[in-house]
Amino acid sequence: MSEEDNVKLTCTLKAAVAAATLLAGTASAQTEIEWLQWFAAENTTGFYEALAEEFEATHPDIKVKLVTQPFGKVRESIVTDSAIGVGSDVLGLNMPWTAEFMKIGLLEPLDDYLARDTNSFATEDLVQAPIGKIEGHTWMVPLNAFPFVMHVNMQLVEQAGFDAPPSTWDELREQAIAIAALGEGTSGIGLPFSSQPPANGPILTFLPLLYTNGGRIMDGTTPNFDNPKVVETLHFLNDLNKAGAIAPGISSRTGGVDLEEFIAGRTGFLISPGVHAQAIEGRNADLDYVAAAVPNNGIEAYRVHGWELGLSSASRNKDEAWEFINFLLSKDVNARVAAASNALPGNLEALEIVGEGAGDVMQAQIGILAEHEPVEELRQAPNAVGSWSLMTEEMQSMLNGDQTPEETAANVQARWLDLIK
Amino acid sequence: MTRIIQGFRAQGTAYLFLLPCLVILGALLSVPLYKVVEYSLYDNVIVERNPTFVGLQNYRDLLTDGAYWSASLNTILFTIGSVVGHIIVGTGLALLVNSDINRHAQTLFRSLLILPWIFTAVVVALNWQLLLNPFGVVNYALGQLGLIDEPLDWLGDPALAMWSLLVISTWRGYPFIMVSFLSGLQSIPQELYEAAEIDGAGFFAKFWHVTIPQLKPVIYGVALLDLIWTFQLFPLVWLTTGGGPGRATEVLSTMTFRFAFVDFEFSKAATAAVSILVISAAFTILYLRNETRKI
């Protein structure tokens, strides 16, 4: 090898070492944060992956790793991952999990983060239900929001002799009975009270009706299921059942079947999150269908639900994780997130963007959001997941004719208190 | 001692080859087993940062819990019902597909009849839910035959749910018995049947006096294995009924899962899991003794 070659080789090696050092320096300066969620499992178009890349482009020092699981798996993963010390930084959350996760110490209080001047949003613009304080702190922020609505099959309503969706309990009873009387396998309304996991039928159907009756199941953070409003709402369901207005197979009917039966045009009404409009319109475009507020018994209220975000208390990169949450809640990004999930935005400043050119169903949801009272109680309910299993079992028993609404309310209360002992 | 050392010198290489396998097996079996038993002795683990040692308190609580005994009774009913169902249907179909018919038809039936065993529990659960739905095919067929006046909620009626689950479990599990018995049937010497025929034995006499005695070792071994599997079966029950309606089909395995992942009571779950382990271990010892006897 000549001396010239030696010089060339040395220079090349030095350049390679310098480049490697530079790259290593860049790599070591980049912080990776994990985002555990189910959102990307429900939108397989690559939307959330693209969102992470968009964030990384403007934040080259932060890398976002999406950890996507089905909804049914996320709750147990958060707990078990945390127990073995491998928890994610940003957590996709569901409001009913709050009390359980707080008790375990999994969540980081967000008060200091929400008070930052550098935030891309104003706290007062966020949907308020998820950010209400528990034990003096805010634990999560809303990525999006779904009001519970009543989906209405207008063809069945009109066949039964009515020209508008029911707006009160009395109208709901009258129309549901009339639709069931049409025969040929039609039913007024379905109640998905199967014990099959997640066994959450009562919180999908019973709670929205209870809230429009002005009732609650919690007294602060204590279960208060055995009260007159709950009993009155249980009587309403029991009477509908006795009148033959409810689809048969209540105790084996899952939420999925309930939705499918509505889509197939066999039930007149479906109480569920407004986000189900996407599935209904997508799978049966011919269905003559509208979304309306859940019929009330004096109180115009809706059960508010949504996808939430929180910080893991065990995260070593909380500032970077918050930076990502801050990005997701910024007006334009949040509007796109809402559109991708066919929901309302968590940052209500983005509502006007979502509302532009939105269809009738979305407009109906925006109207409910603006005019009715939002209610969310399960956030502060101890053992919320266990509690709705108990509600399911006791309501099955009531609708099977084995116990009265009064006994049902008392049994749920006693078993719930026993569960949290 | 000297003999052990000499033995190791002679066969040391073989033990060294076995070592990785023994270490992996030991880690995969012993560690989880130890942890489950350990967890059952604390007030609560995983969700409790500093759990307190409570000795056998969780066992005392479990044994005085009515729901545990109800789940135990359901487990016994489900296990015995399923195993009996598997054996009856599996034996019958093994005899049919072993009969002397057209070879192509025989292969076709053998292939078709093994299908339920291939499907995952999710597919089986979803299909049967659709079949047994009040608007499903089963209710329609029974209605058309005039056997029922109105649709039955097979999986939602507490009086029917366990029976429906047994039908599903039987359908899912018979192929294993069928295949095992089929291989047993094919190893029975034909001369025994010929001798029985010369003695004037008919179909049932041959079945009771030739087939059953010859299949006895297979029946015993396979039934025990099926008993062990079915006793701790979880996915089919959880995905089909979730233990409901109420707790009408709650078995020990679903109860354990409920403790762990619905209520986050991991120590209670570990205690229930240990109770399943003890009973399964007893069946396993019986099975191993039976297998040793064969050798």
XYZ file of C-alpha atoms in Angstrom:
716
model
C 0.000 0.000 0.000
C 1.455 3.392 -0.994
C 1.700 6.297 1.405
C -1.038 8.077 -0.558
C -3.324 5.071 -0.102
C -2.504 5.076 3.597
C -3.494 8.726 3.903
C -6.738 8.049 1.972
C -7.546 5.089 4.196
C -6.811 7.062 7.353
C -8.991 9.951 6.185
C -11.794 7.595 5.212
C -11.624 5.841 8.577
C -11.581 9.153 10.430
C -14.576 10.342 8.424
C -16.409 7.097 9.131
C -15.632 7.353 12.850
C -16.749 10.997 12.886
C -19.989 10.136 11.084
C -20.621 7.203 13.407
C -19.961 9.408 16.434
C -22.315 12.045 15.089
C -25.004 9.462 14.411
C -24.486 7.845 17.792
C -24.715 11.265 19.374
C -28.008 11.938 17.575
C -29.331 8.520 18.495
C -28.423 8.864 22.135
C -30.031 12.338 22.278
C -33.312 10.976 20.902
C -35.774 9.907 23.591
C -38.195 7.119 22.805
C -41.651 7.279 24.326
C -44.175 4.465 24.190
C -47.860 5.054 23.530
C -50.070 2.168 24.601
C -53.543 2.449 23.072
C -56.262 0.615 21.174
C -57.043 3.504 18.810
C -54.819 2.260 15.983
C -56.500 -1.154 16.249
C -59.828 0.509 15.406
C -58.402 2.591 12.572
C -56.204 0.373 10.448
C -55.578 2.965 7.732
C -52.240 3.922 9.299
C -53.642 7.229 10.575
C -52.045 7.022 14.037
C -48.722 5.784 12.672
C -48.675 8.813 10.317
C -49.561 11.062 13.239
C -46.565 9.764 15.216
C -44.311 10.392 12.207
C -45.693 13.915 11.851
C -44.869 14.577 15.509
C -41.368 13.138 15.112
C -40.748 15.407 12.112
C -41.313 18.473 14.275
C -39.680 16.945 17.354
C -36.537 15.214 16.074
C -35.369 14.531 19.622
C -38.422 12.390 20.422
C -39.365 9.058 18.889
C -42.881 7.686 19.409
C -43.368 3.941 19.575
C -46.971 2.862 19.128
C -47.992 -0.154 21.199
C -51.368 -1.151 19.818
C -53.656 -3.689 21.445
C -57.359 -4.499 21.186
C -59.497 -2.472 23.605
C -60.297 -5.535 25.731
C -56.599 -6.131 26.416
C -55.390 -2.615 27.243
C -56.693 -2.398 30.824
C -54.987 -5.588 31.969
C -51.820 -4.720 30.021
C -51.481 -1.369 31.783
C -51.669 -3.108 35.158
C -49.456 -6.090 34.409
C -46.863 -4.071 32.440
C -46.600 -1.634 35.311
C -46.148 -4.481 37.810
C -43.090 -5.761 35.967
C -41.747 -2.260 35.302
C -42.163 -2.101 31.522
C -45.090 0.306 31.371
C -45.619 2.751 28.502
C -45.233 6.536 28.904
C -48.466 7.740 27.300
C -51.520 5.651 28.125
C -54.750 5.375 26.166
C -57.407 5.393 28.883
C -61.096 4.770 29.389
C -62.794 6.920 32.027
C -64.231 3.999 34.071
C -60.680 2.756 34.753
C -59.668 5.946 36.575
C -60.444 5.024 40.187
C -58.815 1.591 39.844
C -55.633 2.982 38.329
C -55.443 5.790 40.869
C -55.720 3.278 43.699
C -52.815 1.314 42.255
C -50.815 4.526 41.723
C -50.436 4.070 37.975
C -51.366 7.576 36.878
C -49.407 10.805 37.112
C -51.423 13.878 38.211
C -51.653 16.273 35.256
C -52.309 19.554 37.094
C -48.785 20.931 36.641
C -48.708 19.943 32.980
C -52.098 21.529 32.299
C -50.879 24.770 33.914
C -47.991 25.170 31.456
C -47.990 28.321 29.338
C -46.534 26.415 26.401
C -49.603 24.218 25.938
C -51.202 24.272 22.498
C -54.717 24.364 23.985
C -56.619 26.043 26.774
C -57.746 23.718 29.571
C -61.216 25.308 29.583
C -61.663 24.282 25.914
C -61.294 20.583 26.732
C -64.340 18.331 27.223
C -64.744 18.750 30.965
C -65.894 15.313 32.173
C -62.490 13.569 31.986
C -60.550 16.451 33.522
C -62.726 16.876 36.627
C -60.590 16.496 39.716
C -60.570 13.370 41.843
C -58.740 13.565 45.165
C -57.731 17.090 44.198
C -56.049 16.235 40.896
C -56.720 15.845 37.174
C -55.658 12.420 35.904
C -56.472 12.367 32.205
C -57.287 14.547 29.207
C -59.800 13.842 26.418
C -58.489 12.869 22.992
C -62.060 12.745 21.659
C -65.614 12.449 22.963
C -68.731 10.437 22.124
C -72.111 11.422 23.525
C -74.437 8.457 23.970
C -77.344 8.851 21.569
C -80.339 6.853 20.424
C -79.986 5.548 16.883
C -83.438 5.339 15.294
C -84.678 3.190 12.409
C -87.099 5.683 10.841
C -88.596 3.104 8.499
C -89.814 1.020 11.444
C -90.939 4.153 13.319
C -93.045 5.223 10.326
C -94.408 1.710 9.731
C -95.534 1.724 13.351
C -97.492 4.931 12.660
C -95.204 7.659 14.000
C -93.450 10.443 12.132
C -90.670 11.470 14.522
C -88.245 9.721 16.889
C -89.364 9.528 20.527
C -88.124 12.326 22.768
C -89.617 11.207 26.088
C -89.807 7.901 27.957
C -93.570 7.706 27.318
C -93.033 8.119 23.580
C -90.216 5.573 23.630
C -92.459 3.038 25.382
C -95.327 3.670 22.972
C -93.168 3.462 19.840
C -91.116 0.452 21.000
C -94.278 -1.544 21.747
C -95.794 -0.550 18.380
C -92.654 -1.555 16.480
C -92.497 -4.941 18.239
C -96.156 -5.443 17.285
C -95.213 -5.185 13.591
C -94.035 -8.825 13.869
C -91.682 -10.551 11.437
C -88.881 -10.599 13.994
C -88.840 -6.864 14.692
C -88.317 -5.530 18.221
C -88.615 -2.083 19.704
C -85.225 -1.982 21.367
C -82.401 -4.361 22.322
C -80.743 -4.730 25.711
C -77.272 -6.299 25.432
C -77.103 -7.883 28.888
C -74.871 -10.869 28.098
C -72.395 -11.925 30.797
C -69.822 -12.357 28.090
C -66.941 -9.918 28.576
C -66.977 -6.952 28.757
C -70.526 -7.522 30.117
C -71.107 -3.759 30.018
C -74.707 -3.742 28.750
C -76.106 -1.792 31.722
C -73.658 1.074 31.298
C -74.456 1.224 27.584
C -78.233 1.319 27.929
C -79.379 1.641 31.526
C -77.102 4.540 32.540
C -78.055 6.845 29.622
C -81.725 6.320 30.520
C -80.999 6.861 34.212
C -79.269 10.168 33.469
C -82.230 11.416 31.431
C -84.310 10.573 34.489
C -82.060 12.776 36.633
C -80.623 9.777 38.512
C -77.118 8.770 39.527
C -75.478 5.577 40.804
C -72.718 7.266 42.778
C -72.692 9.545 45.772
C -69.286 11.141 45.306
C -66.949 8.166 45.305
C -69.371 5.823 47.113
C -71.777 3.492 45.267
C -75.375 4.630 45.658
C -77.293 2.240 43.454
C -80.243 1.670 45.768
C -82.129 4.938 45.231
C -85.605 5.865 43.885
C -84.380 7.140 40.499
C -82.499 3.897 39.821
C -85.539 1.857 40.861
C -87.795 3.990 38.604
C -85.461 3.419 35.629
C -85.344 -0.322 36.342
C -89.149 -0.355 36.427
C -89.172 1.352 33.024
C -86.982 -1.399 31.515
C -88.924 -4.141 33.295
C -92.236 -2.791 31.981
C -90.851 -2.564 28.439
C -89.797 -6.193 28.729
C -93.174 -7.324 30.050
C -94.842 -5.457 27.180
C -92.746 -7.465 24.693
C -90.959 -4.407 23.339
C -87.421 -5.703 24.019
C -85.686 -8.095 21.628
C -85.624 -11.696 22.929
C -82.400 -13.190 24.280
C -81.504 -10.300 26.604
C -79.143 -12.392 28.757
C -77.174 -13.718 25.798
C -77.241 -10.572 23.685
C -73.826 -8.941 23.354
C -73.172 -5.326 22.409
C -71.925 -6.531 19.019
C -75.107 -8.489 18.309
C -77.224 -5.535 19.435
C -75.463 -3.266 16.940
C -75.694 -5.858 14.147
C -79.420 -6.399 14.738
C -79.983 -2.639 14.433
C -77.873 -2.449 11.291
C -79.890 -5.327 9.825
C -83.073 -3.325 10.456
C -84.572 -5.679 13.047
C -84.703 -3.267 16.019
C -86.267 0.167 16.075
C -83.890 1.785 18.566
C -80.311 1.385 19.698
C -78.830 3.322 22.610
C -75.063 3.469 22.123
C -72.214 5.912 21.518
C -72.705 8.234 18.551
C -69.524 6.817 17.054
C -71.499 3.722 16.016
C -72.959 5.827 13.210
C -69.894 4.947 11.158
C -70.622 1.214 11.382
C -74.347 1.689 10.761
C -73.946 3.886 7.688
C -71.004 1.900 6.415
C -72.679 -1.492 6.545
C -76.247 -0.647 5.605
C -76.348 2.501 3.524
C -80.007 1.809 2.701
C -81.135 2.007 6.311
C -83.457 4.976 6.852
C -81.704 6.090 9.976
C -81.253 9.126 12.246
C -79.492 9.788 15.559
C -81.402 11.543 18.327
C -80.936 12.416 21.986
C -81.751 9.574 24.394
C -85.441 10.057 25.332
C -85.795 11.763 28.666
C -88.027 11.625 31.688
C -87.642 15.291 32.520
C -83.883 15.874 32.256
C -81.982 16.509 29.038
C -78.680 14.814 29.777
C -76.325 12.470 28.005
C -73.734 9.991 29.124
C -70.404 11.247 27.841
C -67.744 8.817 26.842
C -64.534 9.034 24.861
C -60.911 8.081 24.434
C -58.636 9.611 27.035
C -54.901 10.088 27.480
C -52.828 9.929 30.645
C -49.230 9.822 31.788
C -47.799 6.784 33.497
C -46.469 7.622 36.963
C -43.544 5.278 36.254
C -42.546 7.069 33.036
C -38.979 8.374 32.957
C -39.833 10.679 30.060
C -42.842 12.542 31.326
C -41.941 15.864 29.707
C -41.487 14.257 26.292
C -44.682 12.259 26.801
C -46.584 15.426 27.664
C -45.124 17.096 24.588
C -46.760 14.367 22.510
C -50.098 14.720 24.320
C -49.859 18.460 23.787
C -49.423 17.802 20.058
C -52.462 15.487 19.955
C -54.654 18.084 21.663
C -53.646 20.980 19.407
C -56.623 22.300 17.439
C -55.804 21.055 13.948
C -54.414 17.674 14.986
C -57.304 17.059 17.369
C -59.809 17.887 14.624
C -58.171 15.262 12.416
C -58.182 12.730 15.272
C -61.897 13.379 15.798
C -62.632 12.972 12.088
C -60.613 9.742 11.925
C -62.580 8.236 14.816
C -65.887 9.771 13.669
C -66.190 11.406 17.067
C -66.275 14.864 18.544
C -62.927 16.439 19.417
C -61.526 16.406 22.958
C -60.420 20.010 22.395
C -63.698 21.794 21.674
C -61.865 24.597 19.913
C -61.629 22.090 17.044
C -65.415 21.621 16.999
C -65.961 24.171 14.223
C -63.509 22.317 11.944
C -65.224 18.978 12.670
C -68.654 20.553 12.148
C -67.817 21.939 8.696
C -69.487 19.709 6.141
C -70.378 17.094 8.784
C -73.394 14.857 8.126
C -76.720 14.894 9.952
C -75.665 12.355 12.572
C -72.562 14.333 13.523
C -74.603 17.550 13.584
C -77.099 15.851 15.906
C -74.227 14.929 18.241
C -72.877 18.476 18.155
C -76.366 19.727 19.051
C -76.592 17.312 22.009
C -73.154 18.370 23.181
C -74.138 22.048 23.054
C -77.551 21.828 24.690
C -77.681 18.854 27.057
C -75.985 18.113 30.359
C -72.980 15.748 30.173
C -72.751 13.057 32.868
C -69.906 10.683 33.656
C -69.872 8.873 36.978
C -67.825 5.737 36.416
C -64.568 7.704 36.477
C -64.819 7.902 40.243
C -66.522 4.554 40.785
C -64.459 2.024 42.720
C -64.104 -1.314 40.888
C -66.178 0.062 38.000
C -65.518 -2.947 35.752
C -66.512 -5.412 38.476
C -69.554 -3.269 39.300
C -71.072 -3.412 35.841
C -70.686 -7.202 35.827
C -72.799 -7.227 38.988
C -75.358 -4.898 37.405
C -75.525 -7.214 34.403
C -76.162 -10.282 36.556
C -78.804 -8.623 38.717
C -80.619 -7.041 35.750
C -80.615 -10.399 33.947
C -82.304 -11.829 36.992
C -84.897 -9.025 37.060
C -85.722 -9.297 33.368
C -85.951 -13.071 33.748
C -88.734 -12.433 36.282
C -86.765 -13.711 39.269
C -86.692 -10.457 41.256
C -88.282 -7.017 41.445
C -86.573 -3.739 40.461
C -86.382 -2.842 44.166
C -84.583 -6.118 44.950
C -82.317 -5.605 41.943
C -81.219 -2.167 43.138
C -80.646 -3.438 46.692
C -78.695 -6.480 45.502
C -76.402 -4.461 43.226
C -75.710 -2.013 46.045
C -74.936 -4.780 48.564
C -72.708 -6.733 46.178
C -70.884 -3.615 44.993
C -70.128 -2.558 48.582
C -68.953 -6.091 49.298
C -66.687 -5.974 46.248
C -64.894 -2.824 47.373
C -64.593 -3.889 51.019
C -21.210 -41.576 46.236
C -18.361 -43.170 44.332
C -20.896 -44.977 42.190
C -22.645 -41.675 41.375
C -19.347 -40.054 40.399
C -18.444 -43.067 38.282
C -21.907 -42.987 36.677
C -21.537 -39.294 35.913
C -18.096 -39.889 34.417
C -19.517 -42.588 32.206
C -22.643 -40.686 31.154
C -21.570 -37.085 31.857
C -21.785 -36.025 28.243
C -25.395 -37.145 28.027
C -26.298 -35.143 31.160
C -24.525 -32.087 29.755
C -26.570 -32.357 26.570
C -29.719 -32.558 28.694
C -28.747 -29.593 30.855
C -30.066 -26.717 28.652
C -33.391 -28.474 28.277
C -33.611 -29.153 32.019
C -32.751 -25.542 32.860
C -35.341 -24.133 30.430
C -38.032 -26.552 31.561
C -37.191 -25.872 35.187
C -37.422 -22.117 34.661
C -40.647 -22.324 32.650
C -42.391 -24.665 35.063
C -40.922 -24.133 38.497
C -40.760 -20.345 38.581
C -44.394 -19.650 37.595
C -45.563 -22.496 39.844
C -43.610 -21.107 42.778
C -44.840 -17.550 42.117
C -48.507 -18.596 41.969
C -48.233 -20.434 45.284
C -46.297 -17.512 46.797
C -48.871 -14.962 45.553
C -51.646 -16.942 47.200
C -50.052 -16.294 50.599
C -50.213 -12.475 50.378
C -53.135 -10.067 50.846
C -52.860 -8.873 47.248
C -50.008 -8.691 44.782
C -49.194 -6.789 41.570
C -51.620 -3.953 42.371
C -50.229 -3.687 45.917
C -46.720 -2.256 46.025
C -46.002 -3.695 49.487
C -48.158 -6.794 49.918
C -48.612 -8.279 53.381
C -48.029 -11.957 54.100
C -51.351 -13.438 55.283
C -50.505 -17.150 55.341
C -53.500 -19.331 54.537
C -56.099 -16.588 54.976
C -56.905 -16.505 51.242
C -57.547 -20.256 51.314
C -59.847 -19.872 54.341
C -61.733 -17.052 52.554
C -62.051 -19.059 49.352
C -63.280 -22.197 51.086
C -65.975 -20.224 52.941
C -67.098 -18.399 49.769
C -70.385 -19.791 48.419
C -69.460 -18.627 44.902
C -66.361 -20.858 44.996
C -68.404 -23.958 45.816
C -70.980 -23.055 43.201
C -68.194 -22.699 40.592
C -66.692 -26.000 41.805
C -70.016 -27.775 41.354
C -70.373 -26.256 37.870
C -66.821 -27.368 37.063
C -67.586 -30.942 38.103
C -70.837 -30.950 36.076
C -69.150 -29.416 33.067
C -66.133 -31.732 33.247
C -68.025 -34.972 33.761
C -70.733 -34.014 31.256
C -68.181 -33.042 28.640
C -65.989 -36.120 29.077
C -69.006 -38.457 28.983
C -70.279 -36.602 25.898
C -66.887 -36.814 24.207
C -66.622 -40.551 24.920
C -70.149 -41.430 23.777
C -70.036 -39.365 20.571
C -66.351 -40.115 19.937
C -66.838 -43.881 20.339
C -69.938 -43.939 18.161
C -68.286 -42.001 15.363
C -65.044 -43.999 15.656
C -67.090 -47.178 15.117
C -68.869 -45.624 12.134
C -65.744 -44.361 10.377
C -64.018 -47.667 11.125
C -66.752 -49.656 9.395
C -66.088 -51.342 6.110
C -67.435 -48.800 3.616
C -66.191 -47.208 0.401
C -62.610 -46.112 1.025
C -63.117 -42.599 -0.458
C -66.251 -42.053 1.604
C -64.389 -43.288 4.678
C -61.568 -40.764 4.133
C -64.060 -37.974 3.481
C -66.026 -38.665 6.678
C -62.875 -39.023 8.756
C -61.671 -35.627 7.476
C -65.015 -33.892 7.972
C -65.588 -35.290 11.435
C -62.256 -34.072 12.731
C -63.021 -30.455 11.751
C -64.497 -29.283 15.104
C -61.141 -29.990 16.711
C -59.340 -27.716 14.261
C -61.401 -24.583 14.914
C -60.203 -22.172 17.576
C -62.366 -21.556 20.628
C -63.291 -18.080 19.310
C -64.686 -19.494 16.071
C -66.550 -22.255 17.901
C -68.035 -19.799 20.419
C -69.156 -17.308 17.754
C -70.690 -19.966 15.537
C -72.635 -21.564 18.353
C -73.809 -18.183 19.599
C -75.271 -17.547 16.161
C -76.782 -21.033 15.940
C -78.362 -20.773 19.395
C -79.517 -17.166 19.073
C -83.292 -16.732 19.581
C -83.418 -15.897 15.851
C -80.871 -18.606 15.009
C -81.074 -21.804 12.997
C -81.614 -24.126 15.978
C -84.704 -22.276 17.193
C -86.006 -21.998 13.641
C -85.585 -25.727 13.005
C -87.171 -26.713 16.324
C -90.038 -24.303 15.648
C -90.606 -25.737 12.169
C -90.667 -29.240 13.641
C -93.275 -28.090 16.144
C -91.047 -28.913 19.125
C -91.095 -25.380 20.572
C -93.775 -22.667 20.534
C -91.448 -19.691 20.907
C -87.683 -19.222 20.540
C -85.548 -20.304 23.491
C -82.593 -18.288 24.782
C -80.291 -21.296 24.969
C -77.255 -19.432 26.284
C -79.173 -16.809 28.277
C -81.613 -18.968 30.245
C -80.054 -20.177 33.525
C -81.890 -23.503 33.187
C -80.557 -24.167 29.690
C -77.140 -22.493 29.582
C -75.082 -25.317 31.136
C -76.763 -27.936 28.908
C -76.089 -25.798 25.843
C -72.484 -25.388 26.898
C -72.173 -29.179 27.281
C -73.467 -29.677 23.742
C -70.901 -27.176 22.444
C -68.110 -28.743 24.483
C -69.075 -32.210 23.266
C -69.067 -31.014 19.651
C -65.677 -29.368 20.108
C -63.993 -32.229 21.955
C -65.283 -35.494 20.456
C -62.734 -35.626 17.574
C -59.814 -36.243 19.950
C -61.613 -39.250 21.421
C -62.738 -40.378 17.967
C -59.187 -40.310 16.578
C -57.712 -42.043 19.642
C -60.377 -44.755 19.641
C -60.079 -45.173 15.892
C -56.405 -46.034 16.222
C -57.321 -48.351 19.128
C -60.020 -50.040 17.049
C -57.606 -50.646 14.207
C -55.196 -52.423 16.526
C -57.798 -54.981 17.705
C -56.977 -58.329 16.039
C -59.647 -59.277 13.499
C -59.456 -62.897 14.707
C -61.169 -61.936 17.954
C -64.229 -60.711 16.029
C -64.196 -63.800 13.827
C -64.042 -66.062 16.887
C -66.927 -64.113 18.455
C -68.974 -64.450 15.275
C -68.374 -68.217 15.236
C -69.718 -68.237 18.810
C -72.838 -66.493 17.500
C -72.124 -63.006 18.844
C -74.088 -60.122 17.285
C -73.022 -56.459 16.936
C -73.679 -55.481 20.558
C -72.174 -58.694 21.993
C -69.013 -58.125 19.966
C -68.962 -54.494 21.098
C -69.289 -55.336 24.818
C -67.161 -58.470 24.895
C -64.466 -57.692 22.326
C -64.263 -53.980 21.479
C -64.679 -52.482 24.981
C -62.243 -54.862 26.774
C -59.662 -54.343 24.026
C -60.112 -50.564 24.097
C -60.091 -50.368 27.896
C -56.482 -49.135 28.264
C -57.063 -46.502 25.561
C -60.387 -45.435 27.089
C -58.858 -45.058 30.553
C -55.838 -43.067 29.372
C -57.711 -40.839 26.956
C -60.570 -40.219 29.395
C -58.101 -39.133 32.079
C -56.320 -36.830 29.670
C -59.648 -35.358 28.565
C -60.634 -34.952 32.225
C -57.461 -32.965 32.937
C -57.942 -30.715 29.913
C -61.655 -30.133 30.415
C -61.316 -29.494 34.147
C -59.242 -26.391 33.505
C -60.889 -25.377 30.215
C -61.221 -21.595 30.055
C -61.566 -20.023 26.583
C -64.632 -21.912 25.374
C -66.669 -21.102 28.499
C -65.489 -17.495 28.758
C -66.101 -16.732 25.104
C -69.446 -18.497 24.884
C -71.247 -17.428 28.063
C -68.730 -15.467 30.169
C -69.831 -17.674 33.080
C -73.422 -16.413 32.823
C -76.272 -15.823 32.837
C -75.724 -14.797 36.441
C -73.101 -17.338 37.427
C -74.976 -20.313 35.942
C -71.969 -21.491 33.920
C -69.183 -20.049 36.055
C -66.404 -22.650 36.391
C -63.200 -22.453 38.429
C -61.094 -21.266 35.517
C -63.463 -18.387 34.640
C -63.734 -17.498 38.311
C -59.932 -17.308 38.521
C -59.810 -15.021 35.486
C -62.590 -12.857 36.943
C -60.653 -12.456 40.216
C -57.498 -11.513 38.316
C -58.555 -9.344 35.409
C -62.013 -8.048 36.305
C -61.512 -7.402 40.031
C -57.683 -7.115 40.078
C -57.609 -9.500 43.073
C -54.480 -11.328 41.963
C -53.872 -13.165 45.249
C -57.430 -14.504 45.278
C -56.895 -15.556 41.658
C -53.651 -17.303 42.633
C -55.472 -19.133 45.443
C -58.196 -20.344 43.092
C -55.499 -21.333 40.569
C -53.693 -23.398 43.234
C -56.953 -25.240 43.988
C -57.273 -26.084 40.266
C -53.628 -27.124 40.231
C -54.050 -29.545 43.147
C -56.997 -31.327 41.538
C -55.373 -31.365 38.084
C -52.179 -32.742 39.653
C -54.174 -35.592 41.226
C -55.644 -36.496 37.813
C -52.202 -36.191 36.243
C -50.684 -38.619 38.774
C -53.457 -41.100 37.967
C -52.740 -40.654 34.263
C -48.982 -41.103 34.690
C -49.482 -44.238 36.806
C -51.695 -45.654 34.079
C -49.087 -44.856 31.425
C -46.281 -46.381 33.549
C -48.321 -49.547 33.938
C -48.598 -49.822 30.129
C -44.782 -49.635 29.837
